[in-house]
């Protein structure tokens, strides 16, 4: 389906380190199928890598709302929270 295709295209762009383009595809996949948790997770990973911890945590929380068994999202949420706290401690 279209949401899966957009998510997969986003993955290719992510692997090419084309983060802005990947996020566009993940967002399009979400708009196409809001109940599909995978593009939220993938977009969260890009946001995390860009240091946008609050936005990343929002996406990871949405994944867990849609699928409470998504263990990677739970781990990523925990790591983003830790990294945000560390960043704040260092005054960045």
GROMACS .gro file of N, CA and C in nm:
model
  276
    1UNK      N    1   0.083  -0.119   0.000
    1UNK     CA    2   0.000   0.000   0.000
    1UNK      C    3   0.087   0.125   0.000
    2UNK      N    4   0.024   0.238  -0.017
    2UNK     CA    5   0.099   0.364  -0.033
    2UNK      C    6   0.179   0.400   0.091
    3UNK      N    7   0.120   0.384   0.209
    3UNK     CA    8   0.191   0.420   0.333
    3UNK      C    9   0.318   0.338   0.348
    4UNK      N   10   0.311   0.210   0.318
    4UNK     CA   11   0.429   0.122   0.328
    4UNK      C   12   0.534   0.164   0.226
    5UNK      N   13   0.490   0.195   0.104
    5UNK     CA   14   0.584   0.237   0.000
    5UNK      C   15   0.655   0.368   0.039
    6UNK      N   16   0.579   0.463   0.094
    6UNK     CA   17   0.640   0.589   0.138
    6UNK      C   18   0.739   0.565   0.251
    7UNK      N   19   0.701   0.480   0.346
    7UNK     CA   20   0.791   0.448   0.457
    7UNK      C   21   0.919   0.383   0.404
    8UNK      N   22   0.905   0.289   0.312
    8UNK     CA   23   1.022   0.220   0.257
    8UNK      C   24   1.113   0.317   0.180
    9UNK      N   25   1.051   0.409   0.106
    9UNK     CA   26   1.131   0.509   0.035
    9UNK      C   27   1.205   0.598   0.135
   10UNK      N   28   1.137   0.629   0.245
   10UNK     CA   29   1.201   0.707   0.351
   10UNK      C   30   1.321   0.634   0.409
   11UNK      N   31   1.310   0.503   0.423
   11UNK     CA   32   1.421   0.423   0.475
   11UNK      C   33   1.543   0.433   0.385
   12UNK      N   34   1.520   0.427   0.256
   12UNK     CA   35   1.631   0.437   0.160
   12UNK      C   36   1.699   0.574   0.175
   13UNK      N   37   1.618   0.678   0.187
   13UNK     CA   38   1.674   0.813   0.203
   13UNK      C   39   1.747   0.825   0.336
   14UNK      N   40   1.693   0.764   0.440
   14UNK     CA   41   1.758   0.766   0.572
   14UNK      C   42   1.896   0.701   0.563
   15UNK      N   43   1.904   0.587   0.496
   15UNK     CA   44   2.032   0.517   0.482
   15UNK      C   45   2.133   0.597   0.400
   16UNK      N   46   2.082   0.684   0.314
   16UNK     CA   47   2.170   0.773   0.235
   16UNK      C   48   2.203   0.901   0.312
   17UNK      N   49   2.158   0.908   0.436
   17UNK     CA   50   2.176   1.025   0.523
   17UNK      C   51   2.109   1.149   0.463
   18UNK      N   52   1.998   1.127   0.396
   18UNK     CA   53   1.915   1.235   0.343
   18UNK      C   54   1.798   1.253   0.441
   19UNK      N   55   1.829   1.308   0.560
   19UNK     CA   56   1.733   1.308   0.668
   19UNK      C   57   1.608   1.390   0.640
   20UNK      N   58   1.623   1.507   0.582
   20UNK     CA   59   1.505   1.591   0.554
   20UNK      C   60   1.410   1.521   0.458
   21UNK      N   61   1.466   1.462   0.353
   21UNK     CA   62   1.384   1.391   0.255
   21UNK      C   63   1.319   1.267   0.317
   22UNK      N   64   1.393   1.198   0.402
   22UNK     CA   65   1.337   1.080   0.469
   22UNK      C   66   1.220   1.122   0.558
   23UNK      N   67   1.236   1.231   0.632
   23UNK     CA   68   1.128   1.276   0.720
   23UNK      C   69   1.004   1.314   0.640
   24UNK      N   70   1.023   1.371   0.522
   24UNK     CA   71   0.908   1.405   0.436
   24UNK      C   72   0.831   1.278   0.400
   25UNK      N   73   0.904   1.172   0.364
   25UNK     CA   74   0.837   1.047   0.328
   25UNK      C   75   0.768   0.983   0.448
   26UNK      N   76   0.833   0.985   0.564
   26UNK     CA   77   0.771   0.929   0.684
   26UNK      C   78   0.644   1.005   0.720
   27UNK      N   79   0.650   1.138   0.710
   27UNK     CA   80   0.533   1.220   0.740
   27UNK      C   81   0.421   1.193   0.640
   28UNK      N   82   0.456   1.177   0.514
   28UNK     CA   83   0.355   1.146   0.412
   28UNK      C   84   0.291   1.009   0.440
   29UNK      N   85   0.372   0.914   0.484
   29UNK     CA   86   0.318   0.781   0.517
   29UNK      C   87   0.222   0.792   0.635
   30UNK      N   88   0.256   0.873   0.734
   30UNK     CA   89   0.169   0.894   0.851
   30UNK      C   90   0.038   0.959   0.808
   31UNK      N   91   0.047   1.060   0.722
   31UNK     CA   92  -0.074   1.128   0.675
   31UNK      C   93  -0.162   1.033   0.596
   32UNK      N   94  -0.100   0.942   0.523
   32UNK     CA   95  -0.172   0.844   0.442
   32UNK      C   96  -0.241   0.739   0.530
   33UNK      N   97  -0.173   0.697   0.635
   33UNK     CA   98  -0.226   0.593   0.724
   33UNK      C   99  -0.184   0.623   0.869
   34UNK      N  100  -0.260   0.708   0.939
   34UNK     CA  101  -0.222   0.753   1.074
   34UNK      C  102  -0.210   0.642   1.179
   35UNK      N  103  -0.265   0.526   1.152
   35UNK     CA  104  -0.257   0.416   1.250
   35UNK      C  105  -0.136   0.325   1.228
   36UNK      N  106  -0.053   0.357   1.128
   36UNK     CA  107   0.067   0.277   1.095
   36UNK      C  108   0.182   0.329   1.180
   37UNK      N  109   0.225   0.250   1.278
   37UNK     CA  110   0.321   0.298   1.376
   37UNK      C  111   0.465   0.308   1.325
   38UNK      N  112   0.501   0.232   1.225
   38UNK     CA  113   0.641   0.225   1.181
   38UNK      C  114   0.696   0.360   1.132
   39UNK      N  115   0.623   0.436   1.050
   39UNK     CA  116   0.681   0.564   1.009
   39UNK      C  117   0.698   0.664   1.124
   40UNK      N  118   0.613   0.655   1.227
   40UNK     CA  119   0.634   0.739   1.346
   40UNK      C  120   0.768   0.703   1.410
   41UNK      N  121   0.794   0.573   1.421
   41UNK     CA  122   0.919   0.528   1.481
   41UNK      C  123   1.039   0.576   1.398
   42UNK      N  124   1.030   0.558   1.267
   42UNK     CA  125   1.141   0.597   1.180
   42UNK      C  126   1.165   0.748   1.183
   43UNK      N  127   1.056   0.825   1.183
   43UNK     CA  128   1.071   0.970   1.191
   43UNK      C  129   1.132   1.008   1.326
   44UNK      N  130   1.091   0.938   1.430
   44UNK     CA  131   1.148   0.962   1.562
   44UNK      C  132   1.298   0.938   1.565
   45UNK      N  133   1.342   0.835   1.495
   45UNK     CA  134   1.486   0.806   1.490
   45UNK      C  135   1.563   0.919   1.422
   46UNK      N  136   1.507   0.973   1.314
   46UNK     CA  137   1.573   1.085   1.245
   46UNK      C  138   1.579   1.206   1.339
   47UNK      N  139   1.468   1.236   1.401
   47UNK     CA  140   1.464   1.350   1.494
   47UNK      C  141   1.564   1.332   1.607
   48UNK      N  142   1.573   1.209   1.657
   48UNK     CA  143   1.669   1.178   1.763
   48UNK      C  144   1.811   1.205   1.715
   49UNK      N  145   1.844   1.157   1.597
   49UNK     CA  146   1.979   1.176   1.544
   49UNK      C  147   2.011   1.323   1.522
   50UNK      N  148   1.909   1.403   1.495
   50UNK     CA  149   1.927   1.547   1.476
   50UNK      C  150   1.930   1.622   1.609
   51UNK      N  151   1.912   1.549   1.719
   51UNK     CA  152   1.914   1.612   1.850
   51UNK      C  153   1.784   1.680   1.889
   52UNK      N  154   1.678   1.652   1.815
   52UNK     CA  155   1.544   1.708   1.845
   52UNK      C  156   1.472   1.610   1.937
   53UNK      N  157   1.517   1.605   2.062
   53UNK     CA  158   1.472   1.500   2.153
   53UNK      C  159   1.323   1.509   2.186
   54UNK      N  160   1.269   1.630   2.207
   54UNK     CA  161   1.127   1.643   2.240
   54UNK      C  162   1.039   1.589   2.127
   55UNK      N  163   1.072   1.628   2.004
   55UNK     CA  164   0.994   1.582   1.890
   55UNK      C  165   1.008   1.431   1.871
   56UNK      N  166   1.130   1.380   1.891
   56UNK     CA  167   1.152   1.236   1.880
   56UNK      C  168   1.070   1.161   1.984
   57UNK      N  169   1.071   1.210   2.107
   57UNK     CA  170   0.996   1.143   2.213
   57UNK      C  171   0.846   1.145   2.184
   58UNK      N  172   0.799   1.252   2.123
   58UNK     CA  173   0.657   1.260   2.085
   58UNK      C  174   0.622   1.148   1.987
   59UNK      N  175   0.710   1.128   1.887
   59UNK     CA  176   0.686   1.020   1.790
   59UNK      C  177   0.695   0.883   1.856
   60UNK      N  178   0.794   0.863   1.943
   60UNK     CA  179   0.808   0.733   2.009
   60UNK      C  180   0.687   0.703   2.098
   61UNK      N  181   0.636   0.807   2.164
   61UNK     CA  182   0.515   0.788   2.247
   61UNK      C  183   0.395   0.751   2.162
   62UNK      N  184   0.385   0.811   2.043
   62UNK     CA  185   0.274   0.780   1.951
   62UNK      C  186   0.283   0.633   1.907
   63UNK      N  187   0.405   0.587   1.879
   63UNK     CA  188   0.424   0.446   1.842
   63UNK      C  189   0.370   0.356   1.953
   64UNK      N  190   0.406   0.387   2.077
   64UNK     CA  191   0.366   0.303   2.190
   64UNK      C  192   0.216   0.313   2.217
   65UNK      N  193   0.157   0.426   2.184
   65UNK     CA  194   0.012   0.441   2.194
   65UNK      C  195  -0.057   0.347   2.093
   66UNK      N  196  -0.001   0.341   1.973
   66UNK     CA  197  -0.057   0.256   1.867
   66UNK      C  198  -0.023   0.109   1.887
   67UNK      N  199   0.097   0.082   1.941
   67UNK     CA  200   0.143  -0.056   1.959
   67UNK      C  201   0.229  -0.064   2.086
   68UNK      N  202   0.166  -0.091   2.201
   68UNK     CA  203   0.240  -0.095   2.328
   68UNK      C  204   0.350  -0.202   2.332
   69UNK      N  205   0.349  -0.297   2.239
   69UNK     CA  206   0.449  -0.405   2.237
   69UNK      C  207   0.572  -0.371   2.154
   70UNK      N  208   0.579  -0.250   2.099
   70UNK     CA  209   0.689  -0.209   2.011
   70UNK      C  210   0.811  -0.178   2.099
   71UNK      N  211   0.892  -0.279   2.127
   71UNK     CA  212   1.002  -0.267   2.223
   71UNK      C  213   1.108  -0.165   2.181
   72UNK      N  214   1.142  -0.160   2.052
   72UNK     CA  215   1.243  -0.065   2.007
   72UNK      C  216   1.200   0.079   2.034
   73UNK      N  217   1.070   0.105   2.021
   73UNK     CA  218   1.020   0.241   2.049
   73UNK      C  219   1.034   0.273   2.197
   74UNK      N  220   1.006   0.175   2.283
   74UNK     CA  221   1.020   0.196   2.427
   74UNK      C  222   1.166   0.224   2.463
   75UNK      N  223   1.257   0.149   2.405
   75UNK     CA  224   1.400   0.170   2.430
   75UNK      C  225   1.447   0.305   2.376
   76UNK      N  226   1.400   0.341   2.258
   76UNK     CA  227   1.439   0.468   2.198
   76UNK      C  228   1.385   0.586   2.278
   77UNK      N  229   1.263   0.572   2.330
   77UNK     CA  230   1.205   0.677   2.414
   77UNK      C  231   1.290   0.698   2.539
   78UNK      N  232   1.327   0.587   2.601
   78UNK     CA  233   1.410   0.593   2.721
   78UNK      C  234   1.545   0.659   2.693
   79UNK      N  235   1.607   0.622   2.582
   79UNK     CA  236   1.737   0.678   2.545
   79UNK      C  237   1.727   0.827   2.513
   80UNK      N  238   1.621   0.866   2.443
   80UNK     CA  239   1.603   1.008   2.409
   80UNK      C  240   1.586   1.090   2.536
   81UNK      N  241   1.513   1.036   2.632
   81UNK     CA  242   1.494   1.106   2.759
   81UNK      C  243   1.627   1.123   2.833
   82UNK      N  244   1.706   1.016   2.838
   82UNK     CA  245   1.838   1.023   2.902
   82UNK      C  246   1.929   1.123   2.832
   83UNK      N  247   1.930   1.119   2.700
   83UNK     CA  248   2.017   1.210   2.624
   83UNK      C  249   1.972   1.355   2.639
   84UNK      N  250   1.842   1.377   2.646
   84UNK     CA  251   1.791   1.514   2.667
   84UNK      C  252   1.837   1.564   2.803
   85UNK      N  253   1.827   1.481   2.905
   85UNK     CA  254   1.870   1.520   3.040
   85UNK      C  255   2.020   1.550   3.042
   86UNK      N  256   2.098   1.467   2.976
   86UNK     CA  257   2.243   1.486   2.969
   86UNK      C  258   2.277   1.618   2.899
   87UNK      N  259   2.206   1.645   2.790
   87UNK     CA  260   2.226   1.769   2.715
   87UNK      C  261   2.196   1.890   2.803
   88UNK      N  262   2.088   1.880   2.881
   88UNK     CA  263   2.051   1.990   2.970
   88UNK      C  264   2.155   2.009   3.081
   89UNK      N  265   2.206   1.897   3.135
   89UNK     CA  266   2.307   1.905   3.240
   89UNK      C  267   2.432   1.978   3.191
   90UNK      N  268   2.466   1.955   3.066
   90UNK     CA  269   2.586   2.015   3.008
   90UNK      C  270   2.561   2.158   2.960
   91UNK      N  271   2.436   2.200   2.963
   91UNK     CA  272   2.402   2.336   2.926
   91UNK      C  273   2.399   2.363   2.777
   92UNK      N  274   2.370   2.261   2.697
   92UNK     CA  275   2.362   2.281   2.551
   92UNK      C  276   2.226   2.336   2.514
   0.00000   0.00000   0.00000
